[in-house]
Amino acid sequence: MAGGDDGTGVPYLVKVEVTPRAGIRDPEGAAVERALAALGHPDARGVHIGKLITLHLRAPDAAAAERRADELCRTLLANPVIEDYRIEVRAAEGSGP
Amino acid sequence: MSVRVAVVQFPGTNCELDVATVCDRLGAAPEIVFHRERSLAGADAVILPGGFAHGDYLRAGAIARFSPVMEAVRAAARAGMPVLGICNGFQVLCESGMLPGALMRNAGLRFVCATVPVRVETAADVLTAAAVPGSVLQLPVNHFEGCYTCDDATLTRLRAEGRVVLRYLENPNGSLDDIAGVCNESGNVVGLMPHPERACDALLGSSDGLVLLSGFLTAAGCRPTVATG
C-alpha cells in the first residue's frame, strides 16, 4: 500500500468530485433541470448531481498525492461502473488536521 | 444434517431475522454472523440480507465490501458455495465485484414498496434451481437504489450466458433490460432486489418466495462440504 501515515511527506488537501458517468441516466439531475425550467430558466441544461469529497493526506510531492488519491477513488470513493471522478490536489495550509 | 446458513449482519442490516426465520422453517440451521467475524464457521451457504449496511453511506453497499467477513464470503464464493444477496445484499455483492453491474437510484426518484410480478428466466443457478423458467412469481420490492445498470458489453454477456436470473414484468425502478436479479459465471452467487423471504407465507400475501429459498437451501445441501475460511 502507498500509505503515508508515518507523518512524513508534505500535507496535501485533496478534493474529489464524483459525478454520474457520461451516458448514465441521472434522474436527480433531470429532476432538478425540470425544476429550473419551471422557475423560468429553460436554458439551464445538462444538470448533474454529484458529490464533493475532501480529505487530507501526506505525500512526497503533488504527483504522489494525486496517485494516492486516484487509488482511493478506484477502490472506494467512486464506482467506475456508474461514476466519473475528478481529483484536485493542492498543498494544505499548515499541517492539516 | 440440516443445511447451515450464515446470515450476515452488517451494522444497519434489518432483514436478517426474516431470512433466518424462513431458513429455520424450511428445515435449515441459520446462524447470524456479525460483519466483524472473519470466518463463516462451517456454513454450507451464505445469505446477505437487506437493510442499509453501514448506513448506505457513500453508496449503497460500498463500505460493507470492506467488512472483515467479506473476505470469507469471497473465499466461499470462489470455492463454489451458494451465496445469495437480497436487496442491500445484492448491492453489496455488486460493490464487491462478486456480481457485475451496479444498482442506482430508481429512475422515477421514488422509493418503491410494492409486490410485483417477476419472471424466472433460468434454472441454472442456485436461487432458481427449483423454479420453472417462464413462471411468474409475486415478490415484494422495497428499495430506493434498485435500478440495475451495467455497460453494453456486460449486458450482452449476461444475456448470452443466461445470467439474468429474474426479470420484472412491470419494471418498477428503471432497471436495464428489466433485470431483477443476476448471477455470476458459475451460478453459485446470485443477487436480486426483490425480497423472497417476505413472500414465504400466504398470510403475508404471497408464498412465491418459497420455491426460490427452498431451492437455494437444497442446492446448498446437495453440495459436498468444502472447508473454507
Tab-separated table of C-alpha atoms in Angstrom:
chain	number	residue	atom	x	y	z
A	1	MET	CA	0.000	0.000	0.000
A	2	ALA	CA	1.131	3.509	-0.762
A	3	GLY	CA	0.467	4.604	2.782
A	4	GLY	CA	1.760	7.793	4.319
A	5	ASP	CA	0.612	7.629	7.905
A	6	ASP	CA	4.124	7.762	9.327
A	7	GLY	CA	3.861	11.560	9.441
A	8	THR	CA	6.442	12.103	6.715
A	9	GLY	CA	5.826	13.945	3.478
A	10	VAL	CA	4.060	17.165	2.714
A	11	PRO	CA	0.414	17.730	3.666
A	12	TYR	CA	-1.983	17.981	0.761
A	13	LEU	CA	-5.645	18.826	0.543
A	14	VAL	CA	-7.421	16.518	-1.887
A	15	LYS	CA	-10.787	17.350	-3.419
A	16	VAL	CA	-12.614	14.638	-5.324
A	17	GLU	CA	-15.648	15.420	-7.464
A	18	VAL	CA	-17.753	12.352	-8.175
A	19	THR	CA	-20.361	12.694	-10.925
A	20	PRO	CA	-22.637	10.293	-12.795
A	21	ARG	CA	-20.737	8.801	-15.718
A	22	ALA	CA	-21.435	10.328	-19.098
A	23	GLY	CA	-24.279	8.446	-20.735
A	24	ILE	CA	-25.545	7.006	-17.461
A	25	ARG	CA	-29.050	8.087	-16.566
A	26	ASP	CA	-29.055	10.779	-13.860
A	27	PRO	CA	-32.637	11.027	-12.584
A	28	GLU	CA	-31.727	13.573	-9.906
A	29	GLY	CA	-30.038	15.857	-12.413
A	30	ALA	CA	-33.016	15.510	-14.766
A	31	ALA	CA	-35.480	16.367	-11.986
A	32	VAL	CA	-33.514	19.482	-10.992
A	33	GLU	CA	-33.260	20.505	-14.644
A	34	ARG	CA	-37.067	20.328	-14.939
A	35	ALA	CA	-37.431	22.374	-11.748
A	36	LEU	CA	-35.060	25.045	-13.094
A	37	ALA	CA	-37.061	25.195	-16.323
A	38	ALA	CA	-40.248	25.600	-14.270
A	39	LEU	CA	-38.575	28.510	-12.455
A	40	GLY	CA	-38.095	30.274	-15.777
A	41	HIS	CA	-34.626	29.017	-16.680
A	42	PRO	CA	-35.243	26.680	-19.624
A	43	ASP	CA	-31.718	27.395	-20.876
A	44	ALA	CA	-30.158	25.793	-17.762
A	45	ARG	CA	-29.292	22.427	-19.286
A	46	GLY	CA	-27.030	19.479	-18.597
A	47	VAL	CA	-27.710	19.460	-14.849
A	48	HIS	CA	-25.877	16.726	-12.962
A	49	ILE	CA	-25.810	15.980	-9.244
A	50	GLY	CA	-22.592	14.660	-7.783
A	51	LYS	CA	-20.607	14.609	-4.567
A	52	LEU	CA	-17.655	16.543	-3.274
A	53	ILE	CA	-15.280	14.585	-1.040
A	54	THR	CA	-12.409	16.382	0.683
A	55	LEU	CA	-9.571	14.804	2.617
A	56	HIS	CA	-6.044	15.479	3.807
A	57	LEU	CA	-3.084	13.214	3.205
A	58	ARG	CA	0.694	13.374	3.201
A	59	ALA	CA	2.882	12.546	0.221
A	60	PRO	CA	6.415	13.317	-1.011
A	61	ASP	CA	5.066	15.564	-3.774
A	62	ALA	CA	1.875	16.569	-5.563
A	63	ALA	CA	2.184	13.840	-8.193
A	64	ALA	CA	2.442	11.178	-5.494
A	65	ALA	CA	-0.517	12.708	-3.659
A	66	GLU	CA	-2.530	12.554	-6.863
A	67	ARG	CA	-1.599	8.916	-7.440
A	68	ARG	CA	-2.763	8.000	-3.958
A	69	ALA	CA	-5.968	9.955	-4.383
A	70	ASP	CA	-6.575	8.087	-7.640
A	71	GLU	CA	-6.092	4.779	-5.822
A	72	LEU	CA	-8.621	5.849	-3.168
A	73	CYS	CA	-11.108	6.759	-5.897
A	74	ARG	CA	-10.704	3.454	-7.699
A	75	THR	CA	-11.015	1.351	-4.553
A	76	LEU	CA	-13.759	3.173	-2.662
A	77	LEU	CA	-14.691	6.774	-3.372
A	78	ALA	CA	-16.202	6.219	-6.830
A	79	ASN	CA	-17.870	3.266	-8.535
A	80	PRO	CA	-16.413	3.152	-12.052
A	81	VAL	CA	-19.497	1.338	-13.376
A	82	ILE	CA	-21.681	4.394	-12.857
A	83	GLU	CA	-19.458	7.303	-11.808
A	84	ASP	CA	-16.648	9.500	-13.092
A	85	TYR	CA	-14.306	11.365	-10.776
A	86	ARG	CA	-12.009	14.340	-10.935
A	87	ILE	CA	-9.182	14.901	-8.482
A	88	GLU	CA	-7.761	18.226	-7.393
A	89	VAL	CA	-4.670	18.258	-5.170
A	90	ARG	CA	-3.160	21.303	-3.542
A	91	ALA	CA	-0.719	21.986	-0.736
A	92	ALA	CA	-2.622	22.132	2.561
A	93	GLU	CA	-2.453	25.215	4.740
A	94	GLY	CA	-0.382	24.481	7.846
A	95	SER	CA	-0.025	20.781	8.577
A	96	GLY	CA	-3.613	19.702	8.070
A	97	PRO	CA	-5.808	18.191	10.794
B	1	MET	CA	-27.860	-32.922	8.972
B	2	SER	CA	-29.559	-29.677	8.194
B	3	VAL	CA	-28.041	-27.087	5.941
B	4	ARG	CA	-26.074	-24.444	7.845
B	5	VAL	CA	-26.729	-20.942	6.546
B	6	ALA	CA	-24.595	-17.972	7.544
B	7	VAL	CA	-26.869	-14.905	7.565
B	8	VAL	CA	-24.520	-11.931	7.538
B	9	GLN	CA	-25.388	-8.927	9.657
B	10	PHE	CA	-23.724	-5.593	8.928
B	11	PRO	CA	-24.454	-2.541	11.076
B	12	GLY	CA	-27.730	-1.373	9.519
B	13	THR	CA	-28.836	-4.757	8.176
B	14	ASN	CA	-32.514	-5.200	9.060
B	15	CYS	CA	-33.807	-8.311	7.284
B	16	GLU	CA	-31.600	-10.901	8.991
B	17	LEU	CA	-34.332	-12.223	11.279
B	18	ASP	CA	-36.830	-12.586	8.422
B	19	VAL	CA	-34.258	-14.546	6.433
B	20	ALA	CA	-33.256	-16.681	9.427
B	21	THR	CA	-36.905	-17.399	10.278
B	22	VAL	CA	-37.651	-18.661	6.781
B	23	CYS	CA	-34.463	-20.756	6.684
B	24	ASP	CA	-35.457	-22.257	10.014
B	25	ARG	CA	-38.990	-23.037	8.802
B	26	LEU	CA	-37.513	-24.730	5.746
B	27	GLY	CA	-35.501	-27.027	7.980
B	28	ALA	CA	-32.124	-25.317	7.671
B	29	ALA	CA	-29.926	-24.151	10.531
B	30	PRO	CA	-29.430	-20.387	10.167
B	31	GLU	CA	-26.778	-18.568	12.119
B	32	ILE	CA	-26.473	-14.793	12.203
B	33	VAL	CA	-22.847	-13.875	11.580
B	34	PHE	CA	-21.730	-10.362	12.530
B	35	HIS	CA	-19.727	-8.477	9.928
B	36	ARG	CA	-16.609	-8.363	12.099
B	37	GLU	CA	-16.280	-12.154	12.010
B	38	ARG	CA	-13.525	-13.462	9.772
B	39	SER	CA	-14.947	-16.956	9.457
B	40	LEU	CA	-18.247	-18.369	8.266
B	41	ALA	CA	-17.917	-21.143	10.821
B	42	GLY	CA	-18.578	-24.176	8.654
B	43	ALA	CA	-21.551	-22.773	6.795
B	44	ASP	CA	-22.937	-24.513	3.700
B	45	ALA	CA	-24.400	-21.310	2.270
B	46	VAL	CA	-24.302	-17.550	2.825
B	47	ILE	CA	-27.110	-15.010	2.643
B	48	LEU	CA	-26.502	-11.251	2.692
B	49	PRO	CA	-29.900	-9.879	3.750
B	50	GLY	CA	-31.470	-6.493	3.081
B	51	GLY	CA	-31.159	-3.293	5.045
B	52	PHE	CA	-28.790	-0.347	4.989
B	53	ALA	CA	-25.328	-1.788	5.596
B	54	HIS	CA	-23.065	0.833	7.183
B	55	GLY	CA	-25.870	3.351	6.699
B	56	ASP	CA	-25.518	3.067	2.912
B	57	TYR	CA	-23.024	5.927	3.282
B	58	LEU	CA	-21.113	6.928	0.152
B	59	ARG	CA	-23.089	4.424	-1.993
B	60	ALA	CA	-25.371	1.548	-1.032
B	61	GLY	CA	-23.134	-1.424	-0.242
B	62	ALA	CA	-19.867	0.436	-0.819
B	63	ILE	CA	-18.456	0.264	2.691
B	64	ALA	CA	-19.753	-3.218	3.537
B	65	ARG	CA	-17.346	-4.535	0.962
B	66	PHE	CA	-14.503	-3.812	3.410
B	67	SER	CA	-16.107	-5.545	6.396
B	68	PRO	CA	-13.872	-8.366	7.693
B	69	VAL	CA	-16.475	-11.074	6.950
B	70	MET	CA	-16.438	-10.260	3.242
B	71	GLU	CA	-13.033	-11.878	2.752
B	72	ALA	CA	-14.544	-15.170	3.955
B	73	VAL	CA	-17.617	-14.636	1.765
B	74	ARG	CA	-15.366	-14.066	-1.260
B	75	ALA	CA	-13.363	-17.207	-0.490
B	76	ALA	CA	-16.553	-19.237	-0.033
B	77	ALA	CA	-17.928	-17.962	-3.340
B	78	ARG	CA	-14.706	-18.877	-5.107
B	79	ALA	CA	-14.952	-22.379	-3.629
B	80	GLY	CA	-18.438	-22.726	-5.116
B	81	MET	CA	-20.546	-22.193	-2.003
B	82	PRO	CA	-24.034	-20.796	-2.718
B	83	VAL	CA	-24.100	-17.072	-1.904
B	84	LEU	CA	-27.299	-15.045	-2.094
B	85	GLY	CA	-27.621	-11.262	-1.814
B	86	ILE	CA	-31.103	-9.873	-1.271
B	87	CYS	CA	-31.771	-6.166	-1.913
B	88	ASN	CA	-28.991	-4.395	0.037
B	89	GLY	CA	-27.125	-7.725	-0.106
B	90	PHE	CA	-27.315	-7.552	-3.922
B	91	GLN	CA	-25.861	-4.029	-3.748
B	92	VAL	CA	-23.039	-5.327	-1.529
B	93	LEU	CA	-22.251	-8.150	-3.996
B	94	CYS	CA	-22.104	-5.672	-6.903
B	95	GLU	CA	-19.913	-3.229	-4.987
B	96	SER	CA	-17.645	-6.129	-4.013
B	97	GLY	CA	-17.190	-7.081	-7.635
B	98	MET	CA	-18.684	-10.532	-6.962
B	99	LEU	CA	-21.511	-9.690	-9.365
B	100	PRO	CA	-21.288	-7.394	-12.401
B	101	GLY	CA	-23.009	-4.023	-12.706
B	102	ALA	CA	-24.326	-1.554	-10.162
B	103	LEU	CA	-27.601	-0.501	-8.571
B	104	MET	CA	-28.506	3.155	-8.957
B	105	ARG	CA	-31.199	5.448	-7.619
B	106	ASN	CA	-34.608	4.402	-9.038
B	107	ALA	CA	-35.382	6.030	-12.385
B	108	GLY	CA	-38.584	7.653	-11.105
B	109	LEU	CA	-36.824	9.013	-7.983
B	110	ARG	CA	-39.414	7.162	-5.934
B	111	PHE	CA	-38.833	4.694	-3.155
B	112	VAL	CA	-40.760	1.645	-4.375
B	113	CYS	CA	-42.627	-0.566	-1.942
B	114	ALA	CA	-44.942	-2.998	-3.727
B	115	THR	CA	-45.460	-6.617	-4.636
B	116	VAL	CA	-44.521	-7.018	-8.289
B	117	PRO	CA	-44.619	-9.865	-10.832
B	118	VAL	CA	-41.168	-11.264	-11.616
B	119	ARG	CA	-40.409	-13.871	-14.285
B	120	VAL	CA	-37.957	-16.711	-13.724
B	121	GLU	CA	-35.513	-16.652	-16.653
B	122	THR	CA	-33.301	-19.641	-15.940
B	123	ALA	CA	-32.910	-22.546	-13.554
B	124	ALA	CA	-29.147	-22.763	-13.998
B	125	ASP	CA	-28.226	-21.010	-10.753
B	126	VAL	CA	-28.578	-21.751	-7.054
B	127	LEU	CA	-31.575	-19.468	-6.488
B	128	THR	CA	-33.933	-20.577	-9.245
B	129	ALA	CA	-32.763	-24.207	-9.395
B	130	ALA	CA	-36.183	-25.451	-8.236
B	131	ALA	CA	-38.259	-22.917	-10.185
B	132	VAL	CA	-39.687	-23.323	-13.672
B	133	PRO	CA	-38.204	-20.935	-16.249
B	134	GLY	CA	-41.001	-18.746	-17.606
B	135	SER	CA	-43.033	-18.964	-14.426
B	136	VAL	CA	-44.096	-15.694	-12.779
B	137	LEU	CA	-43.641	-15.050	-9.064
B	138	GLN	CA	-45.255	-12.326	-6.982
B	139	LEU	CA	-42.434	-10.825	-4.915
B	140	PRO	CA	-42.187	-7.700	-2.738
B	141	VAL	CA	-39.721	-4.959	-3.635
B	142	ASN	CA	-38.721	-2.300	-1.150
B	143	HIS	CA	-35.879	-0.037	-2.245
B	144	PHE	CA	-34.667	3.347	-3.451
B	145	GLU	CA	-31.484	2.177	-5.199
B	146	GLY	CA	-32.693	-0.731	-7.312
B	147	CYS	CA	-32.114	0.464	-10.860
B	148	TYR	CA	-29.755	-2.164	-12.268
B	149	THR	CA	-27.120	-0.795	-14.631
B	150	CYS	CA	-24.120	-2.212	-16.473
B	151	ASP	CA	-22.197	-1.414	-19.640
B	152	ASP	CA	-23.269	-2.773	-23.038
B	153	ALA	CA	-20.570	-5.450	-23.166
B	154	THR	CA	-21.597	-6.782	-19.741
B	155	LEU	CA	-25.277	-6.836	-20.699
B	156	THR	CA	-24.503	-8.712	-23.918
B	157	ARG	CA	-22.523	-11.229	-21.909
B	158	LEU	CA	-25.168	-11.643	-19.211
B	159	ARG	CA	-27.800	-12.358	-21.871
B	160	ALA	CA	-25.588	-14.695	-23.910
B	161	GLU	CA	-24.604	-16.701	-20.837
B	162	GLY	CA	-28.137	-16.841	-19.430
B	163	ARG	CA	-27.126	-14.998	-16.273
B	164	VAL	CA	-30.194	-12.794	-15.990
B	165	VAL	CA	-31.944	-14.834	-13.321
B	166	LEU	CA	-35.147	-12.822	-12.849
B	167	ARG	CA	-36.874	-10.054	-14.835
B	168	TYR	CA	-39.607	-7.621	-13.833
B	169	LEU	CA	-42.792	-7.834	-15.863
B	170	GLU	CA	-43.673	-4.295	-14.735
B	171	ASN	CA	-40.335	-2.578	-14.270
B	172	PRO	CA	-40.689	-0.611	-11.003
B	173	ASN	CA	-37.302	1.151	-10.945
B	174	GLY	CA	-35.952	1.640	-14.461
B	175	SER	CA	-33.592	-1.337	-14.345
B	176	LEU	CA	-31.744	-2.005	-17.576
B	177	ASP	CA	-33.442	-4.784	-19.582
B	178	ASP	CA	-35.966	-5.230	-16.707
B	179	ILE	CA	-33.287	-7.060	-14.719
B	180	ALA	CA	-34.352	-8.004	-11.184
B	181	GLY	CA	-31.543	-10.462	-10.449
B	182	VAL	CA	-28.286	-11.769	-11.917
B	183	CYS	CA	-25.766	-14.488	-11.121
B	184	ASN	CA	-22.017	-14.966	-11.531
B	185	GLU	CA	-20.401	-17.160	-14.179
B	186	SER	CA	-20.758	-20.382	-12.232
B	187	GLY	CA	-24.273	-19.650	-10.974
B	188	ASN	CA	-23.409	-20.017	-7.276
B	189	VAL	CA	-23.530	-16.296	-6.476
B	190	VAL	CA	-26.909	-14.657	-7.056
B	191	GLY	CA	-28.247	-11.199	-6.263
B	192	LEU	CA	-31.800	-9.901	-6.566
B	193	MET	CA	-33.648	-6.772	-5.491
B	194	PRO	CA	-36.994	-8.446	-4.573
B	195	HIS	CA	-37.385	-9.984	-1.121
B	196	PRO	CA	-38.272	-13.705	-1.421
B	197	GLU	CA	-38.099	-14.055	2.391
B	198	ARG	CA	-41.075	-11.712	2.693
B	199	ALA	CA	-43.140	-13.923	0.392
B	200	CYS	CA	-42.966	-17.232	2.228
B	201	ASP	CA	-46.388	-17.375	3.843
B	202	ALA	CA	-49.804	-16.947	2.191
B	203	LEU	CA	-50.809	-14.967	5.265
B	204	LEU	CA	-48.320	-12.292	4.190
B	205	GLY	CA	-49.772	-12.058	0.684
B	206	SER	CA	-47.588	-14.458	-1.281
B	207	SER	CA	-45.664	-17.649	-0.758
B	208	ASP	CA	-43.916	-17.433	-4.135
B	209	GLY	CA	-40.564	-16.850	-2.449
B	210	LEU	CA	-40.537	-20.372	-1.076
B	211	VAL	CA	-39.586	-22.009	-4.375
B	212	LEU	CA	-36.537	-19.739	-4.520
B	213	LEU	CA	-35.299	-20.112	-0.954
B	214	SER	CA	-36.073	-23.815	-0.676
B	215	GLY	CA	-34.270	-24.358	-3.994
B	216	PHE	CA	-31.318	-22.353	-2.685
B	217	LEU	CA	-31.154	-24.422	0.508
B	218	THR	CA	-31.468	-27.659	-1.470
B	219	ALA	CA	-28.606	-26.550	-3.727
B	220	ALA	CA	-26.532	-25.839	-0.606
B	221	GLY	CA	-27.382	-29.218	0.915
B	222	CYS	CA	-26.587	-31.164	-2.244
B	223	ARG	CA	-23.118	-29.736	-2.398
B	224	PRO	CA	-20.202	-31.697	-0.977
B	225	THR	CA	-18.814	-29.915	2.063
B	226	VAL	CA	-15.792	-27.781	1.285
B	227	ALA	CA	-13.588	-26.408	4.010
B	228	THR	CA	-13.423	-22.642	3.718
B	229	GLY	CA	-12.396	-19.706	5.868
